[in-house]
XYZ file of C-alpha atoms in Angstrom:
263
model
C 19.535 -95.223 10.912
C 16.348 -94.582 12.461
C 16.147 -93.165 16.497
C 13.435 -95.271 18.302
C 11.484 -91.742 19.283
C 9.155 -89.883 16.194
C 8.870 -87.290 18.737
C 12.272 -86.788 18.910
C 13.204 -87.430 15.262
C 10.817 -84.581 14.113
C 13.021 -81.569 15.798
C 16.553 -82.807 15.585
C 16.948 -81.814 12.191
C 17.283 -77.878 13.586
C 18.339 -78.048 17.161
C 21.048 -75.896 17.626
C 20.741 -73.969 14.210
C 20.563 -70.535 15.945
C 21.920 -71.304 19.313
C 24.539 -69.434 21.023
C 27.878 -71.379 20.931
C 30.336 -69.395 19.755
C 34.086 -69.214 18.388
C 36.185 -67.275 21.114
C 37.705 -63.998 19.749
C 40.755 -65.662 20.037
C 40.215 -68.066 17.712
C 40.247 -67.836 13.689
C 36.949 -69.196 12.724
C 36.645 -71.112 9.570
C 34.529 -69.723 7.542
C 34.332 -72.660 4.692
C 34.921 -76.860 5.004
C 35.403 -79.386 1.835
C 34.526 -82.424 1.985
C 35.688 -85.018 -0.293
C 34.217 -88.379 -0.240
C 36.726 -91.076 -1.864
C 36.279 -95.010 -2.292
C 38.769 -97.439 -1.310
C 40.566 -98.637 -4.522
C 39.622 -102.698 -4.448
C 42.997 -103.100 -6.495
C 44.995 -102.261 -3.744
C 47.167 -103.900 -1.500
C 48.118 -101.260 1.063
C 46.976 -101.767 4.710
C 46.353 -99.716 6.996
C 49.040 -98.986 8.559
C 50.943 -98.006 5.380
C 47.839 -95.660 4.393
C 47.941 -93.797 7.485
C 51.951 -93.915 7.682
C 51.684 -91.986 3.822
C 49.200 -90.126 4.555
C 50.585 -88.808 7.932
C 54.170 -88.058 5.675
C 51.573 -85.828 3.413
C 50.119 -84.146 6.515
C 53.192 -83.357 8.058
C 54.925 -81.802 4.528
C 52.581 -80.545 3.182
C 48.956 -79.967 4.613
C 49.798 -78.615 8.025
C 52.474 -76.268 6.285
C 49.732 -74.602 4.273
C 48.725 -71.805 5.571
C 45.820 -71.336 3.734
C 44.291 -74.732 5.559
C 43.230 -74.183 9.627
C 42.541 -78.076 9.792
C 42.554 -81.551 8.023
C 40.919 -85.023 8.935
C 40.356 -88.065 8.040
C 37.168 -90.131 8.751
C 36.240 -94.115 7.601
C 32.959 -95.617 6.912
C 31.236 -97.173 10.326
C 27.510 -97.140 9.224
C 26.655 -95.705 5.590
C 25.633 -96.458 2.239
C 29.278 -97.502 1.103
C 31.625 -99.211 3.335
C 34.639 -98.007 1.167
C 33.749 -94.556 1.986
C 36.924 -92.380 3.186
C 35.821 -88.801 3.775
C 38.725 -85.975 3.842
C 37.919 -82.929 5.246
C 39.807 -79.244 5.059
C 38.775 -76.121 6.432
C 40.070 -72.411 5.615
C 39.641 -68.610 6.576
C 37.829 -67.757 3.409
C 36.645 -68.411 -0.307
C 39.875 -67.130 -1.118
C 41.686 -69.562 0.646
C 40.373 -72.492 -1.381
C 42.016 -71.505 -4.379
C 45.080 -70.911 -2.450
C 45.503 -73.929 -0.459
C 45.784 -75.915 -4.208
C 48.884 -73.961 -5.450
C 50.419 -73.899 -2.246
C 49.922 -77.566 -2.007
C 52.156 -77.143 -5.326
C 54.637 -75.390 -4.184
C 55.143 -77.681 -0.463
C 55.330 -81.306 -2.563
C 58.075 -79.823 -4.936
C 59.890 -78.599 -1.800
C 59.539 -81.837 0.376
C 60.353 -83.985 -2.698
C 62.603 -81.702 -4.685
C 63.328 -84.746 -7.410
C 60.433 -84.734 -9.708
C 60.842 -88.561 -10.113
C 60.471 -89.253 -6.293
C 58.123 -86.906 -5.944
C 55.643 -88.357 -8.624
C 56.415 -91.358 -7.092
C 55.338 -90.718 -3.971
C 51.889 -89.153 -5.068
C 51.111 -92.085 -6.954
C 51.455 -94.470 -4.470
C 49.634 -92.122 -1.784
C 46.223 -91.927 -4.661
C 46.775 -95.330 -5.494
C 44.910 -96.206 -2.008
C 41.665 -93.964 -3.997
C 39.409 -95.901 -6.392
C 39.597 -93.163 -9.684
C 36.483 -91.648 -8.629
C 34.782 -89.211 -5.694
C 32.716 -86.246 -4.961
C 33.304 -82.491 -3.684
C 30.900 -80.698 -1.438
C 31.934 -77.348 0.280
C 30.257 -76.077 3.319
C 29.905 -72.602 4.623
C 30.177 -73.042 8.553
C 28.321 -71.355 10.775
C 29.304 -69.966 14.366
C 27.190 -71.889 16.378
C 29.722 -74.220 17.020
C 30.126 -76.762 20.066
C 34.109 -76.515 20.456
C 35.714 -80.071 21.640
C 37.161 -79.218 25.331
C 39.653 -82.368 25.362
C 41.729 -84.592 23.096
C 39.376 -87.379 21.897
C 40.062 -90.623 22.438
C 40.940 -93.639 19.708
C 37.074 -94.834 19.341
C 35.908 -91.492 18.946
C 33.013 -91.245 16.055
C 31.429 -88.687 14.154
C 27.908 -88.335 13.694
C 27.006 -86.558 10.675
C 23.261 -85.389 10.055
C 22.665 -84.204 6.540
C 19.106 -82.442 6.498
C 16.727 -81.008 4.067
C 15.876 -77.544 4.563
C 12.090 -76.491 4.182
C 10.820 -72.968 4.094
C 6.902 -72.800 5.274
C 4.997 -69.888 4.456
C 3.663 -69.793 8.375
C 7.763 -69.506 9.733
C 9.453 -67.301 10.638
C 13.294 -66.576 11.931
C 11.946 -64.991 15.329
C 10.089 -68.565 15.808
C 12.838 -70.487 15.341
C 15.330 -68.850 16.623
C 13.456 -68.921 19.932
C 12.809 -72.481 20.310
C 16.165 -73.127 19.457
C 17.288 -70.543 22.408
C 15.086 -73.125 24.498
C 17.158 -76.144 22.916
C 20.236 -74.586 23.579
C 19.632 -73.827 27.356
C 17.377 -76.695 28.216
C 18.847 -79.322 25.756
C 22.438 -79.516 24.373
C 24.021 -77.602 27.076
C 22.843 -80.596 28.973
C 23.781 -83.651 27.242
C 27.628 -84.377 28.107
C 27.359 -87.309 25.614
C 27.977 -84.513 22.722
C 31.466 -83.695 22.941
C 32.024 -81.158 19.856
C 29.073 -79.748 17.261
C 29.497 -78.064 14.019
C 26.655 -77.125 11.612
C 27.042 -76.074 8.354
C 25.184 -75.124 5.384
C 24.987 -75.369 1.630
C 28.411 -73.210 -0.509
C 28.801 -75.058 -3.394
C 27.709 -78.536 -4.654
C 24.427 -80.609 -5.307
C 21.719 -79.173 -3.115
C 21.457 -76.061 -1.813
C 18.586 -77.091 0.533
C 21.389 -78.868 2.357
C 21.978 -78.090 6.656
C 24.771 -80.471 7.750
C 25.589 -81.437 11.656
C 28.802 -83.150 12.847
C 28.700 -84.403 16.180
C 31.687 -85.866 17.987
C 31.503 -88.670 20.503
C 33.521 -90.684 22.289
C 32.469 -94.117 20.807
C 30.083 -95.575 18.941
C 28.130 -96.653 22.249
C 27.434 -93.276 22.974
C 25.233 -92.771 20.036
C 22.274 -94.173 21.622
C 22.754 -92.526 24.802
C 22.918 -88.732 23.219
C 19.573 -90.194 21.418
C 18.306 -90.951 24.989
C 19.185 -88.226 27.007
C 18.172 -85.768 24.044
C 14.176 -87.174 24.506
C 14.169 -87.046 27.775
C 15.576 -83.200 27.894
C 13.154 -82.336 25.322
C 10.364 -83.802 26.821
C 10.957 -82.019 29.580
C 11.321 -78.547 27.795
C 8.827 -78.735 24.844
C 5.178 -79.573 24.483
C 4.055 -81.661 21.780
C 2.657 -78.829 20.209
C 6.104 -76.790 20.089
C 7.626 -79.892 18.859
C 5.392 -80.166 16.116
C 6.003 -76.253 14.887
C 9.792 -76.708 15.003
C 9.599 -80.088 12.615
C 7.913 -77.828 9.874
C 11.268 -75.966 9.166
C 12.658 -79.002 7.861
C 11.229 -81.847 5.627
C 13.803 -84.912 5.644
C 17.442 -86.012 7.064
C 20.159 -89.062 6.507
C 22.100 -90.319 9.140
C 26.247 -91.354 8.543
C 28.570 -92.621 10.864
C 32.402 -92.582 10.656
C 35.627 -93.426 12.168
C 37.915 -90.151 13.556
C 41.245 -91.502 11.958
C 44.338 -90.585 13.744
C 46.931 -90.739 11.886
C-alpha cells in the first residue's frame, strides 16, 4: 500500500519511536510479543464460526489460564501478500516467560481434557484449521506505547508497519529523539483516528534491522483519514528540511492490514 503523500511517507517509518507514551505503574508491561503467522489449511472444511467457537474453548482453558501469557489475539488477512494469512499473537513479562508459557500450556490441556484420547482429539481438529506450515518472529516491545482507552468495536483493524532500520553516520539519538518529541506533541497526540500504538523492535527471528508499528483503528475507512490528518499535522509542525533529516534514520517499510478477530 502506498499513502498518496512522499512527504509524508518519508518520516512515518519513526514517528513515535522515542515519544513519551507510557505504561502506567500500575500496569505490567510486556516486555516481549510472538507472532506467528499461519495459512489457512485449503483442505479444510471448518467455517468460521466453528474456528472461532474452538479456538475461543482453547482461550478460555488454556491461554488465559497461563500465567506466563498477559494477552492473546487473533488477526485475519484484509490487505497483504497472502490472503490465508492468520496471525496469532502472545505477549509475556519476560524472556523467561516464553519458555514457560509452552509447558504450562502442557500442563492446562491435560487438565481441561484429562482423557488423552479426547484431548488429542481436540488438538487435532483445532490445527487442522492450519495449513502444516508458518513462521515465528518475537518482538521486544518498547514503552512508548499508545494504550487503547475503550473496547473496540467489531470492524476494528490493525495497521501493522514493518520498517527497515538505517543507521547514518551524520545521526544521532539526541536528533531523533527531538523531532520525535515534536511528533509526539504536535502530531499523534492529535490524530483521534489512532486509537492504540505499539512499536516494537527486532528479539529473535529474520532481520534484526526490523522496527514494527501496530496501529488500531476503528475500521478500515479510517485508514485514509489517519493518513490525512497525519500530513496535514506534520505540515504544520515540520519544514521540509526537518522532514528530510528524520527519513535518513530509516531506509524502507511494508504495509499489512488485518482483521481484530473476536472470538
Amino acid at each position: 500500500m502506498k499513502t498518496t503523500n512522499q512527504f509524508f511517507t518519508a518520516i512515518t517509518a519513526i514517528f513515535l519511536l522515542f515519544s513519551s507514551f507510557s505504561f502506567s505503574q500500575e500496569e505490567k508491561r510486556p516486555m516481549y510479543i510472538s507472532v506467528t503467522t499461519m495459512y489457512w489449511n485449503s483442505d479444510s472444511d471448518m467455517s468460521m464460526d466453528d474456528w472461532k467457537a474452538i479456538e475461543k474453548e482453547y482461550m478460555d482453558k488454556v491461554t488465559d489460564k497461563n500465567e506466563h501469557i498477559l494477552w492473546a489475539g487473533y488477526f485475519t488477512h484484509l490487505l497483504t501478500s497472502n490472503s490465508n494469512e492468520v496471525v496469532y499473537a502472545q505477549t509475556y513479562p519476560s524472556w523467561e516467560a516464553i519458555e514457560k508459557a509452552a509447558a504450562r500450556n502442557t500442563e492446562l490441556e491435560n487438565a481441561a481434557w484429562p482423557d488423552k484420547t479426547a484431548r488429542e482429539a481436540f488438538l487435532k481438529k483445532m490445527n487442522s484449521a492450519y495449513a502444516g506450515f508458518h513462521s515465528d518472529e518475537i518482538y521486544a516491545t518498547l514503552p512508548d506505547a499508545k494504550m487503547s482507552s475503550a473496547e473496540l468495536p467489531e470492524d476494528a483493524i490493525l495497521y501493522v508497519r514493518k520498517n527497515k532500520q538505517a543507521f547514518p553516520e551524520d545521526g544521532t539519538k539526541e536528533e531523533l529523539k527531538g523531532f520525535m518529541d515534536r511528533m509526539l506533541t504536535d502530531v499523534i497526540n492529535k490524530n483521534d483516528y489512532i486509537k492504540a500504538y505499539y512499536p516494537n523492535r527486532h528479539a529473535w527471528g529474520s532481520d534484526k534491522r526490523d522496527f514494527v508499528q501496530a496501529f488500531y483503528l476503528d475500521s478500515l475507512g479510517d485508514l485514509d483519514k489517519m493518513f490525512k490528518k497525519n500530513q496535514e499535522l506534520m505540515k504544520a509542525a515540520f519544514t521540509k528540511e526537518e522532514s528530510k533529516a528524520m527519513g535518513k534514520y530509516f531506509k524502507s517499510h511494508g504495509d499489512y492490514i488485518y482483521g481484530v478477530v473476536k472470538l
